[in-house]
Short mmCIF file of N, CA and C in Angstrom, two decimals:
data_model
loop_
_atom_site.label_atom_id
_atom_site.label_comp_id
_atom_site.label_asym_id
_atom_site.label_seq_id
_atom_site.Cartn_x
_atom_site.Cartn_y
_atom_site.Cartn_z
N MET A 1 0.84 -1.18 0.00
CA MET A 1 0.00 0.00 0.00
C MET A 1 0.89 1.25 0.00
N LEU A 2 0.48 2.22 -0.79
CA LEU A 2 1.16 3.51 -0.85
C LEU A 2 0.13 4.61 -0.62
N GLN A 3 0.61 5.79 -0.36
CA GLN A 3 -0.28 6.94 -0.23
C GLN A 3 -0.24 7.79 -1.50
N ARG A 4 -1.36 8.47 -1.76
CA ARG A 4 -1.42 9.43 -2.86
C ARG A 4 -2.06 10.71 -2.33
N CYS A 5 -1.53 11.84 -2.75
CA CYS A 5 -2.05 13.13 -2.33
C CYS A 5 -3.28 13.49 -3.16
N GLY A 6 -4.36 13.88 -2.47
CA GLY A 6 -5.58 14.29 -3.15
C GLY A 6 -5.46 15.64 -3.81
N ALA A 7 -4.51 16.47 -3.38
CA ALA A 7 -4.34 17.81 -3.94
C ALA A 7 -3.45 17.83 -5.18
N CYS A 8 -2.29 17.18 -5.09
CA CYS A 8 -1.34 17.25 -6.22
C CYS A 8 -1.17 15.91 -6.95
N ALA A 9 -1.80 14.85 -6.45
CA ALA A 9 -1.78 13.51 -7.05
C ALA A 9 -0.43 12.80 -6.99
N ALA A 10 0.52 13.33 -6.22
CA ALA A 10 1.83 12.69 -6.10
C ALA A 10 1.72 11.46 -5.20
N ALA A 11 2.46 10.40 -5.56
CA ALA A 11 2.58 9.23 -4.69
C ALA A 11 3.54 9.59 -3.56
N VAL A 12 3.31 9.00 -2.38
CA VAL A 12 4.08 9.35 -1.19
C VAL A 12 4.58 8.07 -0.52
N PHE A 13 5.88 8.01 -0.25
CA PHE A 13 6.49 6.93 0.51
C PHE A 13 7.77 7.46 1.10
N PRO A 14 8.05 7.18 2.36
CA PRO A 14 7.27 6.42 3.32
C PRO A 14 6.02 7.18 3.73
N PRO A 15 5.09 6.50 4.41
CA PRO A 15 3.84 7.13 4.81
C PRO A 15 4.07 8.37 5.67
N ARG A 16 3.21 9.37 5.47
CA ARG A 16 3.32 10.63 6.20
C ARG A 16 1.94 11.18 6.51
N ARG A 17 1.90 12.22 7.27
CA ARG A 17 0.64 12.92 7.57
C ARG A 17 0.35 14.02 6.56
N LEU A 18 1.41 14.62 6.01
CA LEU A 18 1.27 15.68 5.02
C LEU A 18 2.05 15.32 3.78
N CYS A 19 1.57 15.76 2.64
CA CYS A 19 2.26 15.51 1.37
C CYS A 19 3.59 16.27 1.37
N PRO A 20 4.71 15.59 1.08
CA PRO A 20 6.00 16.28 1.05
C PRO A 20 6.16 17.18 -0.17
N HIS A 21 5.26 17.06 -1.14
CA HIS A 21 5.35 17.85 -2.37
C HIS A 21 4.60 19.17 -2.25
N CYS A 22 3.40 19.14 -1.59
CA CYS A 22 2.58 20.36 -1.53
C CYS A 22 2.07 20.69 -0.12
N ALA A 23 2.40 19.86 0.87
CA ALA A 23 2.03 20.05 2.27
C ALA A 23 0.54 19.88 2.56
N ASP A 24 -0.22 19.33 1.62
CA ASP A 24 -1.64 19.08 1.84
C ASP A 24 -1.81 17.84 2.70
N GLY A 25 -2.91 17.77 3.44
CA GLY A 25 -3.14 16.64 4.33
C GLY A 25 -4.11 15.61 3.79
N SER A 26 -4.51 15.72 2.54
CA SER A 26 -5.51 14.80 2.00
C SER A 26 -4.87 13.56 1.36
N LEU A 27 -4.15 12.81 2.18
CA LEU A 27 -3.49 11.60 1.69
C LEU A 27 -4.43 10.41 1.83
N THR A 28 -4.51 9.61 0.77
CA THR A 28 -5.31 8.40 0.78
C THR A 28 -4.41 7.22 0.40
N TRP A 29 -4.87 6.02 0.71
CA TRP A 29 -4.11 4.80 0.43
C TRP A 29 -4.57 4.18 -0.87
N PHE A 30 -3.61 3.60 -1.62
CA PHE A 30 -3.95 2.82 -2.81
C PHE A 30 -3.05 1.59 -2.86
N GLU A 31 -3.54 0.56 -3.52
CA GLU A 31 -2.77 -0.68 -3.62
C GLU A 31 -1.79 -0.58 -4.77
N ALA A 32 -0.52 -0.67 -4.45
CA ALA A 32 0.53 -0.63 -5.46
C ALA A 32 0.61 -1.97 -6.18
N CYS A 33 0.98 -1.94 -7.45
CA CYS A 33 1.09 -3.19 -8.22
C CYS A 33 2.33 -3.98 -7.84
N GLY A 34 3.33 -3.33 -7.23
CA GLY A 34 4.53 -4.03 -6.79
C GLY A 34 5.61 -4.17 -7.84
N ARG A 35 5.32 -3.75 -9.08
CA ARG A 35 6.35 -3.82 -10.13
C ARG A 35 7.28 -2.62 -10.02
N GLY A 36 8.54 -2.84 -10.39
CA GLY A 36 9.49 -1.75 -10.34
C GLY A 36 10.75 -2.08 -11.10
N THR A 37 11.71 -1.14 -11.02
CA THR A 37 12.99 -1.26 -11.72
C THR A 37 14.10 -0.92 -10.74
N VAL A 38 15.16 -1.73 -10.75
CA VAL A 38 16.30 -1.47 -9.86
C VAL A 38 16.98 -0.17 -10.30
N HIS A 39 17.06 0.77 -9.39
CA HIS A 39 17.69 2.07 -9.65
C HIS A 39 19.17 2.06 -9.25
N ALA A 40 19.48 1.37 -8.14
CA ALA A 40 20.85 1.28 -7.64
C ALA A 40 20.98 -0.01 -6.85
N VAL A 41 22.19 -0.55 -6.83
CA VAL A 41 22.43 -1.81 -6.11
C VAL A 41 23.85 -1.81 -5.54
N THR A 42 23.97 -2.42 -4.37
CA THR A 42 25.29 -2.68 -3.79
C THR A 42 25.23 -4.04 -3.13
N VAL A 43 26.38 -4.69 -3.03
CA VAL A 43 26.47 -5.99 -2.36
C VAL A 43 27.22 -5.79 -1.05
N VAL A 44 26.61 -6.25 0.03
CA VAL A 44 27.23 -6.20 1.34
C VAL A 44 27.93 -7.53 1.56
N ALA A 45 29.25 -7.46 1.72
CA ALA A 45 30.04 -8.68 1.93
C ALA A 45 30.06 -9.02 3.41
N ARG A 46 29.77 -10.28 3.70
CA ARG A 46 29.89 -10.76 5.07
C ARG A 46 30.26 -12.23 5.01
N PRO A 47 30.90 -12.75 6.04
CA PRO A 47 31.34 -14.14 6.04
C PRO A 47 30.15 -15.11 5.91
N THR A 48 30.44 -16.28 5.38
CA THR A 48 29.42 -17.31 5.21
C THR A 48 28.78 -17.67 6.55
N ASP A 49 29.59 -17.75 7.61
CA ASP A 49 29.04 -18.11 8.91
C ASP A 49 28.12 -17.03 9.49
N LYS A 50 28.12 -15.85 8.90
CA LYS A 50 27.22 -14.75 9.31
C LYS A 50 26.06 -14.58 8.32
N GLY A 51 25.91 -15.53 7.38
CA GLY A 51 24.81 -15.47 6.43
C GLY A 51 25.23 -15.21 5.00
N GLY A 52 26.49 -14.88 4.77
CA GLY A 52 26.98 -14.65 3.42
C GLY A 52 26.58 -13.28 2.88
N PRO A 53 27.03 -12.97 1.66
CA PRO A 53 26.75 -11.66 1.08
C PRO A 53 25.26 -11.49 0.76
N TYR A 54 24.83 -10.24 0.73
CA TYR A 54 23.46 -9.92 0.32
C TYR A 54 23.48 -8.57 -0.39
N ASN A 55 22.43 -8.30 -1.17
CA ASN A 55 22.36 -7.03 -1.87
C ASN A 55 21.41 -6.08 -1.17
N VAL A 56 21.63 -4.80 -1.38
CA VAL A 56 20.72 -3.74 -0.96
C VAL A 56 20.42 -2.95 -2.22
N VAL A 57 19.13 -2.74 -2.51
CA VAL A 57 18.74 -2.06 -3.74
C VAL A 57 17.82 -0.87 -3.46
N LEU A 58 17.86 0.08 -4.36
CA LEU A 58 16.84 1.12 -4.45
C LEU A 58 16.00 0.76 -5.66
N VAL A 59 14.69 0.66 -5.47
CA VAL A 59 13.77 0.28 -6.54
C VAL A 59 12.82 1.42 -6.81
N ASP A 60 12.72 1.81 -8.09
CA ASP A 60 11.72 2.77 -8.53
C ASP A 60 10.46 1.99 -8.83
N LEU A 61 9.43 2.15 -7.98
CA LEU A 61 8.17 1.44 -8.18
C LEU A 61 7.37 2.11 -9.29
N ASP A 62 6.61 1.30 -10.02
CA ASP A 62 5.76 1.84 -11.07
C ASP A 62 4.73 2.81 -10.50
N GLY A 63 4.45 2.73 -9.20
CA GLY A 63 3.52 3.63 -8.54
C GLY A 63 4.06 5.04 -8.34
N GLY A 64 5.35 5.26 -8.62
CA GLY A 64 5.89 6.61 -8.56
C GLY A 64 6.76 6.93 -7.37
N VAL A 65 7.17 5.93 -6.58
CA VAL A 65 8.05 6.19 -5.44
C VAL A 65 9.28 5.29 -5.52
N ARG A 66 10.25 5.58 -4.70
CA ARG A 66 11.48 4.78 -4.62
C ARG A 66 11.58 4.21 -3.22
N MET A 67 11.95 2.92 -3.13
CA MET A 67 12.12 2.32 -1.81
C MET A 67 13.38 1.47 -1.76
N MET A 68 13.89 1.28 -0.55
CA MET A 68 15.07 0.45 -0.33
C MET A 68 14.63 -0.94 0.11
N SER A 69 15.30 -1.97 -0.43
CA SER A 69 14.96 -3.33 -0.06
C SER A 69 16.09 -4.26 -0.49
N ARG A 70 15.73 -5.50 -0.77
CA ARG A 70 16.65 -6.51 -1.29
C ARG A 70 15.99 -7.23 -2.46
N VAL A 71 16.82 -7.76 -3.36
CA VAL A 71 16.34 -8.68 -4.40
C VAL A 71 16.76 -10.06 -3.94
N VAL A 72 15.79 -10.97 -3.85
CA VAL A 72 16.05 -12.32 -3.37
C VAL A 72 15.84 -13.32 -4.51
N GLY A 73 16.38 -14.51 -4.33
CA GLY A 73 16.18 -15.58 -5.31
C GLY A 73 17.24 -15.65 -6.38
N VAL A 74 18.19 -14.72 -6.37
CA VAL A 74 19.32 -14.75 -7.30
C VAL A 74 20.58 -14.41 -6.50
N PRO A 75 21.75 -14.84 -6.97
CA PRO A 75 22.98 -14.46 -6.26
C PRO A 75 23.09 -12.93 -6.18
N PRO A 76 23.49 -12.39 -5.04
CA PRO A 76 23.52 -10.94 -4.84
C PRO A 76 24.28 -10.17 -5.93
N GLU A 77 25.37 -10.74 -6.41
CA GLU A 77 26.20 -10.05 -7.40
C GLU A 77 25.60 -10.06 -8.80
N GLN A 78 24.50 -10.78 -9.01
CA GLN A 78 23.87 -10.83 -10.34
C GLN A 78 22.78 -9.77 -10.53
N VAL A 79 22.43 -9.05 -9.48
CA VAL A 79 21.42 -8.00 -9.59
C VAL A 79 22.05 -6.79 -10.29
N ARG A 80 21.33 -6.24 -11.27
CA ARG A 80 21.85 -5.14 -12.08
C ARG A 80 20.89 -3.96 -12.09
N ILE A 81 21.44 -2.77 -12.21
CA ILE A 81 20.62 -1.58 -12.43
C ILE A 81 19.81 -1.80 -13.70
N GLY A 82 18.52 -1.49 -13.63
CA GLY A 82 17.63 -1.68 -14.77
C GLY A 82 16.86 -2.97 -14.74
N ASP A 83 17.19 -3.90 -13.83
CA ASP A 83 16.44 -5.15 -13.73
C ASP A 83 14.98 -4.86 -13.37
N ALA A 84 14.06 -5.54 -14.04
CA ALA A 84 12.64 -5.45 -13.70
C ALA A 84 12.38 -6.39 -12.53
N VAL A 85 11.70 -5.89 -11.50
CA VAL A 85 11.46 -6.66 -10.28
C VAL A 85 10.00 -6.58 -9.86
N GLN A 86 9.61 -7.55 -9.02
CA GLN A 86 8.25 -7.62 -8.48
C GLN A 86 8.32 -7.79 -6.98
N ALA A 87 7.55 -6.99 -6.25
CA ALA A 87 7.56 -7.04 -4.78
C ALA A 87 6.77 -8.22 -4.26
N ARG A 88 7.18 -8.68 -3.08
CA ARG A 88 6.43 -9.68 -2.32
C ARG A 88 6.85 -9.54 -0.86
N VAL A 89 6.03 -10.08 0.01
CA VAL A 89 6.35 -10.05 1.44
C VAL A 89 6.96 -11.40 1.80
N GLU A 90 8.08 -11.36 2.48
CA GLU A 90 8.82 -12.57 2.86
C GLU A 90 9.44 -12.34 4.23
N ALA A 91 9.69 -13.40 4.97
CA ALA A 91 10.32 -13.28 6.28
C ALA A 91 11.83 -13.10 6.11
N LEU A 92 12.37 -12.07 6.73
CA LEU A 92 13.81 -11.85 6.81
C LEU A 92 14.15 -11.77 8.29
N ALA A 93 15.03 -12.64 8.74
CA ALA A 93 15.39 -12.71 10.16
C ALA A 93 14.15 -12.87 11.03
N GLY A 94 13.17 -13.63 10.52
CA GLY A 94 11.97 -13.92 11.28
C GLY A 94 10.91 -12.83 11.28
N GLU A 95 11.14 -11.74 10.57
CA GLU A 95 10.19 -10.62 10.51
C GLU A 95 9.71 -10.42 9.08
N PRO A 96 8.44 -10.06 8.87
CA PRO A 96 7.96 -9.80 7.51
C PRO A 96 8.63 -8.57 6.91
N ALA A 97 8.98 -8.67 5.63
CA ALA A 97 9.64 -7.56 4.94
C ALA A 97 9.23 -7.58 3.47
N VAL A 98 9.20 -6.40 2.87
CA VAL A 98 8.96 -6.32 1.43
C VAL A 98 10.30 -6.55 0.74
N VAL A 99 10.35 -7.58 -0.09
CA VAL A 99 11.54 -7.89 -0.88
C VAL A 99 11.10 -7.96 -2.35
N PHE A 100 12.07 -8.09 -3.23
CA PHE A 100 11.78 -8.15 -4.67
C PHE A 100 12.39 -9.39 -5.29
N GLY A 101 11.71 -9.90 -6.30
CA GLY A 101 12.24 -10.97 -7.13
C GLY A 101 12.36 -10.43 -8.54
N VAL A 102 13.32 -10.95 -9.29
CA VAL A 102 13.52 -10.51 -10.68
C VAL A 102 12.36 -11.05 -11.52
N ARG A 103 11.78 -10.17 -12.36
CA ARG A 103 10.67 -10.60 -13.24
C ARG A 103 11.23 -11.20 -14.50
#
């Protein structure tokens, strides 16, 4: 779910009380499609006994916002800027998190 401003129609993330674009308070929720494109990626190196390497990505969602997450299901070093991705909720360290898989 994302927010959209009723005054200027801008998508808003993370959630807020006022639109960061026009300061209006008429924010409503809409269901995002979850599709996006990798804008930036880095690989965090860590020892295998600590879980091994993982990626951190910035994803431009088709809904008009950018969010930070991970791409899962592929080796971390294979994620590229421009990859088409799809969001899903998955457990990371026992907690639910929004992650992405390559489309």
